[in-house]
């Protein structure tokens, strides 16, 4: 019985690639140094899987930034602004597309389906001249082969690539991206032919868009694409991999009828209904790659249950045609539990990171082949039972409080217009008020202080003194820049979710449980293992300290319940909404304590609310109902004069704008600049928004510093569709990943642009 891994984390067990990338970007190391680190990571990954007994080992899952950007490079689809003149795409062009440079902005970045991973959105149009411009897939296959590992090269499928793209600036929004299929398929044929010549016997095409609600012409594009590729695919085994959800019956029918395809991969963790489709109609003599090991969470697999599922599928497709797999790439989970030396032993026994999931996949494959490791299965069963019965998982008081939420929709008593009037009387802000999203640059010195405090190398008094000094520096800078509503800069926080999870019950934390979010940006998701509550105030001391340093309004900074949920590894033994309600009650306690401490502006970030939206439209309403309700629970009890802000990060918001309005926040700040201001199109189309709104005026994920004129132009575009009395001026997101040398001039230009527009508005009256 064979085993397969859809994909593997790239950053390394201790974020080796992150540090190599940042050193290269800072010009502290060479391209050769970066490539050497990358080659070492790839080699260790392939060896690890080979040693574990995995038969179908992936290659071309490694990326210096993002696999969709890799496909853009492969196809030579470089936007003209980057000045690429053909040939093999190098690091300069590649990273300019990802991060921008001194003269041009980066390409748009958005969430990869409903995960916290981001991809760079291809910009396409009828005039794009595609060419085979990156041989990475072939080079990595050859690299692995030279090490004695025959891999399965992975390519983003041609149809998914186009469906994940957008029309370039200046191209009609109605332009059919799928009309470009005939132009990109010749490149795919070149890649396939080179892989075949290099000795590849299997190729995996990732076509995850098959799990979306697709129209008939989109499904037809899959049929047309693989019919066109059929002769090139001859002599190869072709796996089409899908993940993250069920397939509709129409999508399933389209998939299993594709020409030239040998095998089909399904996510049977989040797509359990697909099992019924497989049982009712699976093509004879084709391979089923059954994704029964969860690639998106860190809980140990219930091996006995998975084995039962596999045995039922084996009866349908045949013993020789069933391959045990992960549900999706392991990119979305942490790397190796071995590196967790400080994790509680009981909780650690409940977990499996990527390295452990590789072992689980192989154990299931061997069990199906009649070589069941009885001791391994018995240990797994004991672990499952331990987690189910552990008293630390359940808190009856929390469950009772969450159950009592039913029957109320938790809305503030006064409408937003009246609240804004009351808040303006108290805050006395100018028109087009300026603010930032929360964090300020995390300097090496600041990171050192936090690290030494955690390691008990400095006293609590010394730590508090150092953090207070950092807050004072941030407050003074904002006053010097003349920003209207200040933040304390979050110097005490390494991560916006981890910080809160560390202070809430029901959470556990790792030392090296890093997961890639985008580029070199890694996050360390908390593990929610039990019922959640807030033992004591979490942010009141720091917010009060910051407010005492200024007469200007100081925002209290909190992470919202939906974002804490979506950016954590969540317990899988109860519905997600129940866990979310518990977190909402904990944040509600914090909001009310901040208000009592004299904080008049409180931001409750829901950066990941859109991210958690189910991929299928039929499931949207239920998710949005409990997600929006959870946010409202957090601030239902505050006074009209307390201004509640929320913030949302990179995502497509237009389809949920009415739910955003239903959150009933007083002010929302939202990504706008990197997505060509498509958020504004909602308001152009007539959606009325009465609360305060701050569409981001510049992209903080790029080192580029926008001019005053550029920012003023963006604000003018906003004023064309939004009333000046509700518009706020702010960056796209927090500033923690930037340097002060970038932040100071960018914010200075932002404030100057706001003042310029205020003058123009006043003179126009």
XYZ file of C-alpha atoms in Angstrom:
765
model
C 0.000 0.000 0.000
C 1.443 3.356 -1.083
C 1.687 6.647 0.775
C 1.786 10.266 -0.432
C 2.370 13.760 0.957
C 0.596 16.637 -0.829
C 3.255 19.204 0.188
C 5.580 20.112 3.062
C 6.524 23.224 5.110
C 9.348 25.267 3.570
C 10.659 27.475 6.344
C 12.617 24.772 8.158
C 12.265 23.467 11.732
C 13.652 26.717 13.179
C 12.742 29.163 10.385
C 16.077 28.801 8.612
C 14.641 30.045 5.304
C 13.080 33.112 6.950
C 16.417 34.284 8.278
C 18.189 33.521 5.003
C 15.605 35.511 3.031
C 15.752 38.525 5.327
C 19.548 38.489 5.290
C 19.475 38.466 1.483
C 16.888 41.262 1.294
C 18.993 43.346 3.689
C 22.024 42.744 1.430
C 23.876 40.992 4.235
C 24.275 37.772 2.244
C 24.467 36.714 -1.386
C 22.072 34.889 -3.688
C 24.412 31.904 -3.441
C 24.098 31.931 0.358
C 20.295 31.930 0.076
C 20.305 29.133 -2.491
C 22.598 27.044 -0.284
C 20.214 27.283 2.681
C 17.272 26.404 0.409
C 19.054 23.392 -1.061
C 19.879 22.113 2.414
C 16.246 22.377 3.504
C 14.970 20.613 0.384
C 17.493 17.817 0.805
C 16.541 17.207 4.450
C 12.813 17.178 3.603
C 13.210 14.637 0.808
C 15.448 12.433 2.947
C 13.027 12.587 5.881
C 10.121 11.417 3.733
C 12.167 8.729 2.040
C 13.372 7.421 5.408
C 9.760 7.368 6.661
C 8.774 5.100 3.766
C 6.703 7.578 1.749
C 6.395 6.409 -1.853
C 5.099 9.566 -3.544
C 7.371 12.363 -2.327
C 6.608 15.880 -3.604
C 9.044 18.277 -5.239
C 8.533 21.888 -6.364
C 6.601 22.560 -3.166
C 9.547 24.603 -1.938
C 9.233 28.325 -2.668
C 11.229 31.462 -1.910
C 7.942 33.335 -1.490
C 4.795 31.653 -2.810
C 3.888 28.787 -5.140
C 1.461 30.882 -7.217
C 4.185 33.470 -7.778
C 6.412 30.559 -8.836
C 3.804 29.636 -11.456
C 3.688 33.268 -12.618
C 7.466 33.131 -13.025
C 7.257 29.810 -14.861
C 4.788 31.353 -17.327
C 6.750 34.582 -17.700
C 3.636 36.565 -16.719
C 5.585 39.517 -15.291
C 3.678 42.838 -15.222
C 5.456 45.434 -17.417
C 6.167 47.787 -14.486
C 8.946 45.482 -13.257
C 11.032 46.049 -16.383
C 11.713 42.366 -17.092
C 13.144 41.880 -20.571
C 12.894 38.125 -20.957
C 15.152 35.213 -20.103
C 15.182 33.205 -16.876
C 13.520 35.211 -14.099
C 16.001 36.064 -11.347
C 15.619 37.096 -7.730
C 15.441 40.835 -8.521
C 12.320 40.508 -10.657
C 10.818 37.740 -8.527
C 11.089 39.623 -5.229
C 10.037 42.929 -6.832
C 6.759 41.272 -7.826
C 6.346 39.951 -4.283
C 7.523 42.948 -2.260
C 7.705 45.915 -4.587
C 10.833 48.038 -4.873
C 11.825 51.673 -4.524
C 10.004 52.708 -7.689
C 7.035 50.373 -8.158
C 4.536 48.659 -5.821
C 4.171 44.927 -5.254
C 1.493 42.776 -6.814
C -1.673 42.182 -4.817
C -1.524 39.640 -2.009
C -4.587 37.764 -0.761
C -5.495 34.742 1.343
C -5.074 31.242 -0.067
C -8.662 29.948 0.075
C -9.745 29.892 3.755
C -6.250 29.629 5.262
C -3.899 32.182 6.827
C -1.401 31.597 4.018
C -1.192 34.367 1.384
C -0.444 34.220 -2.315
C 0.578 36.803 -4.892
C -2.316 37.349 -7.299
C -1.328 37.097 -10.994
C -2.195 40.174 -13.103
C -3.261 39.076 -16.571
C -4.778 40.465 -19.736
C -5.067 39.817 -23.483
C -1.655 41.359 -24.205
C 0.446 39.262 -21.812
C 3.252 37.516 -23.688
C 3.691 34.200 -21.906
C 7.033 32.401 -22.095
C 8.797 29.586 -20.257
C 10.786 31.783 -17.889
C 11.493 29.685 -14.782
C 12.756 26.101 -14.891
C 12.408 25.662 -11.123
C 10.074 22.630 -11.295
C 12.467 20.696 -13.533
C 15.577 21.835 -11.673
C 14.193 20.676 -8.310
C 13.126 17.330 -9.740
C 16.671 16.796 -11.053
C 18.132 17.964 -7.738
C 16.143 15.358 -5.810
C 16.946 12.648 -8.361
C 20.655 13.364 -7.959
C 20.175 12.696 -4.236
C 18.569 9.343 -5.021
C 14.961 10.448 -4.458
C 12.487 10.094 -7.339
C 9.851 12.723 -6.589
C 6.423 13.764 -7.846
C 6.830 17.319 -9.229
C 3.895 19.560 -8.312
C 2.505 22.273 -10.562
C -0.369 24.678 -9.966
C -2.900 23.427 -12.499
C -3.528 25.698 -15.499
C -7.214 26.279 -14.818
C -6.775 27.030 -11.115
C -3.936 29.407 -12.000
C -6.247 31.435 -14.225
C -9.195 31.304 -11.826
C -6.962 32.638 -9.037
C -5.748 35.518 -11.235
C -7.232 38.963 -11.804
C -7.420 41.315 -14.792
C -4.391 43.614 -14.798
C -4.821 47.348 -14.257
C -6.329 48.864 -17.366
C -7.921 45.584 -18.480
C -11.702 45.394 -18.476
C -12.976 43.692 -15.320
C -15.208 41.569 -17.536
C -12.189 40.133 -19.371
C -12.343 36.325 -19.410
C -9.176 35.042 -17.762
C -10.004 31.544 -18.973
C -9.648 32.812 -22.542
C -5.892 32.718 -21.864
C -5.844 28.902 -21.585
C -4.643 28.425 -25.178
C -1.751 30.807 -24.430
C -0.502 29.145 -21.244
C -0.983 25.484 -22.173
C 2.011 25.480 -24.573
C 4.225 26.485 -21.616
C 2.767 23.682 -19.510
C 3.531 21.284 -22.360
C 7.171 22.411 -22.367
C 7.452 21.870 -18.615
C 5.770 18.455 -18.794
C 8.030 17.367 -21.675
C 11.157 18.437 -19.773
C 10.011 16.607 -16.637
C 9.306 13.485 -18.675
C 12.742 13.720 -20.320
C 14.349 14.115 -16.898
C 12.779 10.822 -15.772
C 9.606 11.843 -13.937
C 6.939 9.145 -13.931
C 4.314 11.051 -11.923
C 3.270 14.727 -12.000
C 0.814 16.287 -9.558
C -1.385 19.147 -10.747
C -2.980 21.091 -7.898
C -6.467 22.188 -8.985
C -7.957 23.339 -5.676
C -10.472 25.662 -7.355
C -12.485 22.526 -8.158
C -13.865 22.702 -4.601
C -15.432 26.140 -5.233
C -18.915 26.849 -6.587
C -18.013 26.810 -10.262
C -20.178 27.654 -13.252
C -20.605 25.294 -16.198
C -18.161 27.196 -18.435
C -15.505 27.067 -15.701
C -15.879 23.308 -15.328
C -15.715 22.999 -19.107
C -12.351 24.774 -19.003
C -10.910 21.858 -16.980
C -12.159 19.385 -19.575
C -10.758 21.478 -22.433
C -7.375 22.027 -20.748
C -6.639 18.390 -19.992
C -7.959 17.237 -23.386
C -5.427 19.634 -24.938
C -2.655 18.309 -22.677
C -3.564 14.631 -23.158
C -0.986 13.752 -25.805
C 1.796 15.493 -23.850
C 0.752 13.646 -20.693
C 0.959 10.279 -22.459
C 3.396 7.931 -20.732
C 3.092 9.756 -17.408
C 0.958 9.130 -14.356
C -1.024 12.298 -13.638
C -2.518 13.124 -10.238
C -5.090 15.921 -9.946
C -5.086 17.099 -6.328
C -7.982 18.959 -4.691
C -8.235 20.121 -1.095
C -9.972 22.195 1.598
C -13.595 21.153 0.906
C -16.027 18.757 -0.764
C -16.542 18.741 -4.487
C -19.988 19.299 -5.936
C -21.357 16.375 -7.913
C -20.786 18.343 -11.147
C -17.178 19.132 -10.235
C -16.574 15.503 -9.260
C -18.016 14.285 -12.572
C -15.816 16.753 -14.462
C -12.727 15.666 -12.535
C -13.085 11.917 -12.980
C -13.723 12.339 -16.716
C -10.592 14.410 -17.418
C -8.422 13.102 -20.242
C -4.923 11.824 -19.537
C -5.425 11.632 -15.767
C -4.385 8.613 -13.688
C -5.292 9.581 -10.138
C -7.451 11.901 -8.059
C -6.627 13.363 -4.654
C -9.320 14.434 -2.199
C -9.408 16.140 1.194
C -11.415 13.630 3.226
C -11.048 15.639 6.466
C -12.847 18.824 5.359
C -14.536 17.088 2.458
C -16.190 14.080 4.043
C -19.210 14.268 1.707
C -16.901 13.475 -1.208
C -16.687 9.934 0.159
C -20.292 9.357 -0.951
C -19.410 10.500 -4.484
C -16.425 8.136 -4.543
C -18.556 5.226 -3.371
C -21.247 5.902 -5.963
C -18.966 6.366 -8.979
C -15.202 5.945 -9.071
C -13.505 5.245 -12.412
C -12.187 1.734 -12.879
C -8.394 1.291 -12.794
C -7.756 4.827 -11.532
C -5.894 5.680 -8.319
C -7.557 7.305 -5.312
C -5.243 9.441 -3.162
C -7.238 9.514 0.065
C -6.434 12.552 2.240
C -7.312 11.207 5.685
C -4.479 12.831 7.683
C -5.313 16.459 8.435
C -2.818 18.860 6.857
C -4.310 21.919 8.543
C -4.359 21.056 12.218
C -1.974 19.642 14.785
C -4.061 16.963 16.496
C -2.851 13.382 16.327
C -4.842 11.389 13.807
C -7.469 8.981 15.115
C -5.746 6.082 13.363
C -8.445 3.492 14.038
C -11.147 5.720 12.566
C -8.990 6.637 9.557
C -8.160 3.001 8.934
C -11.868 2.171 8.942
C -12.503 4.917 6.343
C -9.646 3.614 4.197
C -10.878 0.037 4.378
C -14.315 1.153 3.183
C -12.690 2.988 0.265
C -10.453 0.025 -0.500
C -13.578 -2.041 -1.079
C -14.661 0.481 -3.724
C -11.451 1.251 -5.626
C -9.366 -1.870 -5.010
C -6.327 -2.528 -2.848
C -3.743 -1.634 -5.496
C -5.445 1.646 -6.408
C -5.699 3.233 -2.951
C -2.964 5.608 -1.758
C -2.935 7.055 1.768
C -2.328 10.803 1.766
C -2.546 14.044 3.699
C -5.693 16.120 3.231
C -3.656 19.015 1.779
C -0.113 20.359 1.927
C 1.486 20.233 5.374
C 2.541 23.842 4.717
C -0.339 24.844 7.018
C 0.924 23.018 10.087
C 4.033 23.263 12.273
C 7.171 21.344 11.290
C 8.250 18.901 14.002
C 7.038 18.130 17.511
C 10.560 17.003 18.431
C 11.544 20.667 18.709
C 8.941 21.303 21.455
C 10.951 20.824 24.618
C 8.767 23.024 26.841
C 5.301 21.825 25.871
C 3.242 20.152 28.584
C 3.725 16.363 28.261
C 0.031 15.520 28.347
C -0.901 18.063 25.677
C 2.156 17.140 23.607
C 0.942 13.543 23.510
C -2.249 14.731 21.786
C -0.411 16.416 18.901
C 1.167 15.635 15.539
C 3.122 18.198 13.500
C 4.218 17.734 9.883
C 6.998 15.234 10.667
C 4.618 13.170 12.813
C 1.905 13.309 10.135
C 4.343 11.797 7.638
C 4.754 8.892 10.067
C 0.955 8.607 10.503
C 0.436 8.433 6.734
C 2.961 5.627 6.409
C 1.559 3.766 9.438
C -1.908 3.780 7.879
C -0.521 2.608 4.520
C 1.323 -0.270 6.195
C -1.765 -1.213 8.220
C -3.817 -1.432 5.025
C -1.118 -3.651 3.544
C -1.420 -6.035 6.478
C 1.633 -4.746 8.361
C -0.166 -2.938 11.163
C 2.068 -1.650 13.951
C -0.114 -2.769 16.855
C 1.925 -0.920 19.465
C 1.742 2.350 17.494
C -2.025 2.009 17.044
C -2.536 1.106 20.715
C -0.523 4.135 21.828
C -2.572 6.328 19.485
C -5.851 4.961 20.878
C -4.679 5.652 24.447
C -3.795 9.234 23.435
C -7.236 9.779 21.919
C -8.905 8.471 25.082
C -6.675 10.617 27.312
C -7.640 13.789 25.471
C -11.337 12.949 25.564
C -11.389 12.341 29.327
C -8.901 14.969 30.530
C -10.427 17.301 33.157
C -8.348 20.227 31.871
C -10.384 20.305 28.646
C -13.723 21.169 30.261
C -14.804 24.183 32.339
C -18.481 23.934 33.244
C -18.811 27.629 34.164
C -17.517 28.661 30.738
C -19.828 26.261 28.938
C -22.796 27.545 30.932
C -21.951 31.200 30.135
C -21.581 30.434 26.433
C -24.863 28.503 26.366
C -26.625 31.511 27.933
C -25.719 33.633 24.884
C -28.404 31.979 22.810
C -31.545 34.014 22.354
C -29.912 37.452 22.044
C -28.152 39.059 19.087
C -26.143 41.407 21.363
C -26.506 44.782 19.658
C -25.609 48.125 21.186
C -28.764 50.026 22.133
C -28.023 53.195 20.121
C -27.555 53.341 16.355
C -24.096 54.081 14.929
C -24.936 57.596 13.714
C -25.955 58.738 17.193
C -22.932 57.032 18.726
C -20.543 58.772 16.323
C -22.051 62.144 17.280
C -21.552 61.380 20.986
C -17.990 60.205 20.349
C -17.090 63.289 18.321
C -18.293 65.540 21.125
C -15.947 63.680 23.458
C -12.939 63.141 21.178
C -13.110 66.373 19.139
C -11.262 64.923 16.121
C -10.543 66.828 12.896
C -12.095 65.822 9.587
C -10.130 62.945 7.969
C -8.643 61.848 11.323
C -5.334 59.991 11.105
C -4.376 56.837 12.985
C -2.346 53.667 12.579
C -3.469 50.076 12.906
C -1.630 49.146 16.108
C 1.911 47.828 15.973
C 5.096 49.807 15.402
C 8.457 48.369 14.252
C 9.770 45.505 16.340
C 13.446 46.384 16.664
C 16.199 43.891 17.434
C 16.636 45.545 20.847
C 12.935 45.159 21.619
C 12.971 41.499 20.623
C 16.052 40.989 22.798
C 14.275 42.473 25.837
C 11.254 40.201 25.405
C 13.449 37.178 24.804
C 15.576 37.815 27.885
C 12.529 38.391 30.066
C 11.013 35.096 28.930
C 14.317 33.384 29.703
C 14.435 35.008 33.202
C 17.640 36.844 32.280
C 16.222 40.225 33.278
C 13.847 41.117 36.107
C 10.198 42.039 35.677
C 11.016 45.593 36.811
C 13.699 45.938 34.128
C 11.325 44.502 31.528
C 8.504 46.912 32.443
C 10.931 49.828 32.392
C 12.196 48.885 28.915
C 8.671 48.460 27.510
C 7.545 51.770 29.010
C 10.510 53.491 27.365
C 9.541 51.959 24.010
C 5.921 53.068 24.430
C 7.082 56.601 25.258
C 9.217 56.638 22.112
C 6.247 55.535 19.983
C 3.868 58.037 21.623
C 6.350 60.898 21.183
C 6.893 59.986 17.534
C 3.152 59.994 16.820
C 2.727 63.355 18.519
C 5.673 64.713 16.543
C 4.036 63.445 13.337
C 0.728 64.992 14.507
C -1.296 61.781 14.288
C -4.756 62.237 15.804
C -5.588 58.888 17.459
C -2.533 57.159 18.862
C -1.494 53.579 19.558
C 1.051 52.328 22.062
C 2.890 50.306 19.406
C 2.433 46.870 21.060
C 6.077 46.487 22.148
C 5.063 43.834 24.682
C 3.653 41.577 21.954
C 5.460 39.265 19.590
C 2.235 38.221 17.878
C -1.315 39.582 18.082
C -2.911 36.174 18.718
C -0.151 34.518 20.718
C -0.088 37.434 23.173
C -3.746 36.995 24.101
C -3.686 33.223 24.038
C -0.853 33.216 26.571
C -3.161 34.991 29.020
C -6.324 32.979 28.379
C -7.081 29.594 29.878
C -7.579 26.683 27.480
C -4.551 27.637 25.337
C -1.150 25.983 24.956
C 1.967 27.356 23.244
C 4.888 26.040 21.305
C 8.506 27.163 21.084
C 9.065 26.339 17.422
C 5.555 25.736 16.079
C 6.068 28.257 13.269
C 3.828 28.342 10.199
C 4.421 30.448 7.079
C 1.921 33.257 6.485
C 3.595 34.885 3.482
C 7.155 35.347 2.247
C 9.405 35.288 5.299
C 6.537 36.106 7.663
C 5.895 33.244 10.076
C 3.346 32.949 12.844
C 3.185 30.606 15.802
C -0.494 29.705 16.194
C -1.678 28.977 19.740
C -3.271 25.617 20.408
C -6.808 25.795 21.787
C -7.196 22.519 23.650
C -9.958 23.346 26.158
C -12.668 25.763 27.260
C -11.537 29.398 27.122
C -11.760 32.068 29.835
C -9.885 35.204 30.960
C -8.368 34.814 34.444
C -7.309 38.490 34.708
C -6.952 41.713 32.634
C -4.527 41.373 29.736
C -3.891 44.821 28.227
C -5.261 47.367 30.703
C -1.913 48.150 32.335
C -0.118 48.907 29.069
C -3.009 50.870 27.524
C -3.444 52.961 30.684
C 0.300 53.571 30.834
C 0.285 54.796 27.231
C -2.777 57.011 27.758
C -1.042 58.666 30.725
C 1.718 59.829 28.357
C -0.544 61.896 26.068
C -3.659 64.034 26.000
C -4.628 62.588 22.611
C -6.930 59.548 22.421
C -5.019 56.288 22.881
C -6.473 53.157 21.318
C -6.783 50.028 23.419
C -5.638 47.195 21.139
C -7.331 43.801 21.223
C -7.595 40.837 18.880
C -11.170 39.788 18.164
C -12.615 36.354 18.895
C -13.008 35.257 15.270
C -9.404 36.150 14.463
C -8.077 34.404 17.568
C -10.072 31.365 16.477
C -9.025 31.433 12.810
C -5.361 32.057 13.616
C -5.115 29.261 16.160
C -4.974 25.505 15.932
C -8.512 24.897 17.176
C -9.806 21.951 19.159
C -11.722 19.564 16.893
C -13.931 17.996 19.579
C -16.659 20.680 19.497
C -18.074 23.045 16.836
C -15.859 26.044 16.063
C -18.641 28.512 16.848
C -18.870 27.253 20.440
C -15.166 27.926 20.961
C -15.584 31.341 19.331
C -18.380 32.339 21.709
C -16.170 31.411 24.666
C -13.367 33.647 23.342
C -15.886 36.460 22.727
C -16.920 36.430 26.390
C -13.271 36.650 27.465
C -12.643 39.635 25.161
C -15.878 41.270 26.398
C -14.449 41.272 29.936
C -11.288 42.966 28.648
C -13.198 45.614 26.658
C -15.228 46.592 29.706
C -12.103 46.793 31.891
C -10.398 49.047 29.332
C -13.408 51.347 29.311
C -13.385 51.540 33.117
C -9.688 52.476 32.951
C -10.498 55.530 30.832
C -9.694 54.183 27.363
C -12.226 55.854 25.034
C -11.171 54.212 21.756
C -10.864 50.423 21.638
C -9.838 48.507 18.523
C -10.944 44.885 18.316
C -9.144 43.461 15.287
C -11.039 40.981 13.159
C -8.299 40.623 10.572
C -9.279 37.032 9.804
C -13.074 37.224 9.718
C -13.241 36.914 5.921
C -10.559 34.236 5.943
C -12.794 31.804 7.816
C -15.628 32.116 5.306
C -16.441 28.609 4.043
C -15.515 27.955 0.443
C -19.056 26.960 -0.490
C -21.729 29.648 -0.694
C -24.352 27.406 0.889
C -22.356 27.545 4.158
C -21.702 31.319 4.189
C -24.815 32.477 6.019
C -24.337 30.219 9.046
C -20.656 31.149 9.452
C -21.253 34.888 9.067
C -24.117 34.787 11.544
C -22.049 33.356 14.400
C -18.833 35.196 13.459
C -20.497 38.630 13.378
C -22.467 37.773 16.523
C -19.204 36.893 18.296
C -17.772 40.318 17.484
C -20.887 42.129 18.734
C -20.762 40.185 22.017
C -17.356 41.731 22.767
C -18.584 45.341 22.886
C -22.328 45.206 23.521
C -21.918 46.623 27.035
C -19.881 49.790 26.367
C -21.112 53.399 26.522
C -22.108 55.352 23.415
C -19.072 57.585 23.916
C -16.652 54.646 23.709
C -15.568 54.290 20.097
C -15.159 50.710 18.888
C -12.803 50.167 15.956
C -12.102 46.976 14.066
C -9.525 46.138 11.426
C -9.488 43.650 8.559
C -6.488 42.461 6.562
C -5.898 41.290 2.999
C -8.928 39.480 1.598
C -11.824 39.920 -0.798
C -14.404 41.802 1.253
C -16.875 42.874 -1.386
C -19.040 39.772 -1.108
C -19.449 40.141 2.681
C -19.802 43.920 2.959
C -23.306 43.646 4.428
C -22.007 41.363 7.187
C -19.216 43.855 7.875
C -21.849 46.565 8.260
C -23.797 44.210 10.554
C -20.789 44.008 12.905
C -21.938 47.489 13.996
C -18.429 48.800 14.720
C -18.069 52.569 14.991
C -14.990 52.609 12.730
C -13.503 49.969 10.464
C -10.017 50.136 8.977
C -9.520 47.833 6.036
C -6.976 46.809 3.393
C -7.332 48.748 0.185
C -4.106 49.958 -1.415
C -2.566 46.678 -2.576
C -5.790 45.405 -4.148
C -6.114 48.331 -6.598
C -8.727 49.859 -4.311
C -11.333 47.283 -5.331
C -12.969 47.740 -1.921
C -14.081 51.171 -3.120
C -16.024 49.588 -5.988
C -18.589 48.390 -3.430
C -19.398 51.972 -2.538
C -19.390 53.049 -6.184
C -22.069 50.423 -6.726
C -24.306 52.089 -4.186
C -23.722 50.307 -0.869
C -24.421 52.832 1.890
C -22.022 52.822 4.823
C -22.753 55.103 7.756
C -19.993 54.206 10.210
C -16.428 55.492 10.157
C -14.197 53.788 7.612
C -10.472 53.894 6.899
C -9.511 52.118 3.664
C -5.719 51.780 3.850
C -3.863 54.532 1.997
C -0.556 52.701 1.613
C 0.800 49.146 1.628
C 2.855 48.329 4.707
C 3.973 44.921 3.373
C 6.322 46.667 0.962
C 9.418 48.691 1.961
C 8.402 51.321 -0.583
C 7.662 54.820 0.821
C 4.651 56.475 -0.879
C 4.742 60.207 -1.608
C 2.330 62.761 -0.146
C 0.847 63.257 -3.613
C 0.261 59.523 -4.101
C -1.514 59.217 -0.754
C -3.563 62.365 -1.421
C -4.630 60.853 -4.731
C -5.811 57.712 -2.931
C -7.771 59.785 -0.402
C -9.420 61.719 -3.243
C -10.536 58.433 -4.803
C -12.100 57.525 -1.466
C -13.813 60.912 -1.166
C -15.440 60.301 -4.538
C -17.506 57.486 -3.006
C -17.440 58.148 0.763
C -18.554 61.112 2.853
C -15.676 63.135 4.304
C -17.202 63.035 7.800
C -16.831 59.228 8.030
C -13.459 58.799 6.287
C -10.319 57.969 8.292
C -6.736 58.046 7.004
C -4.476 55.135 7.964
C -2.038 52.544 6.584
C -3.248 49.146 5.404
C -2.070 47.188 8.420
C 0.234 47.180 11.456
C 3.825 48.390 11.101
C 5.701 45.706 13.057
C 7.423 44.203 9.995
C 8.789 47.542 8.793
C 11.833 49.561 9.831
C 11.618 53.035 11.411
C 13.529 54.396 8.404
C 10.516 53.408 6.298
C 7.758 54.115 8.828
C 8.653 57.706 9.734
C 8.660 59.186 6.207
C 5.619 57.128 5.151
C 3.544 58.301 8.136
C 4.818 61.849 7.711
C 3.594 61.813 4.104
C 0.290 60.260 5.187
C -0.391 63.038 7.722
C 0.681 65.695 5.217
C -1.746 64.259 2.661
C -4.600 64.320 5.204
C -3.840 67.962 6.073
C -3.667 68.903 2.383
C -7.103 67.404 1.783
C -8.534 69.070 4.892
C -7.394 72.431 3.541
C -8.903 71.712 0.141
C -12.200 70.576 1.671
C -12.370 73.671 3.876
C -11.724 76.028 0.948
C -14.351 74.270 -1.156
C -17.104 75.070 1.355
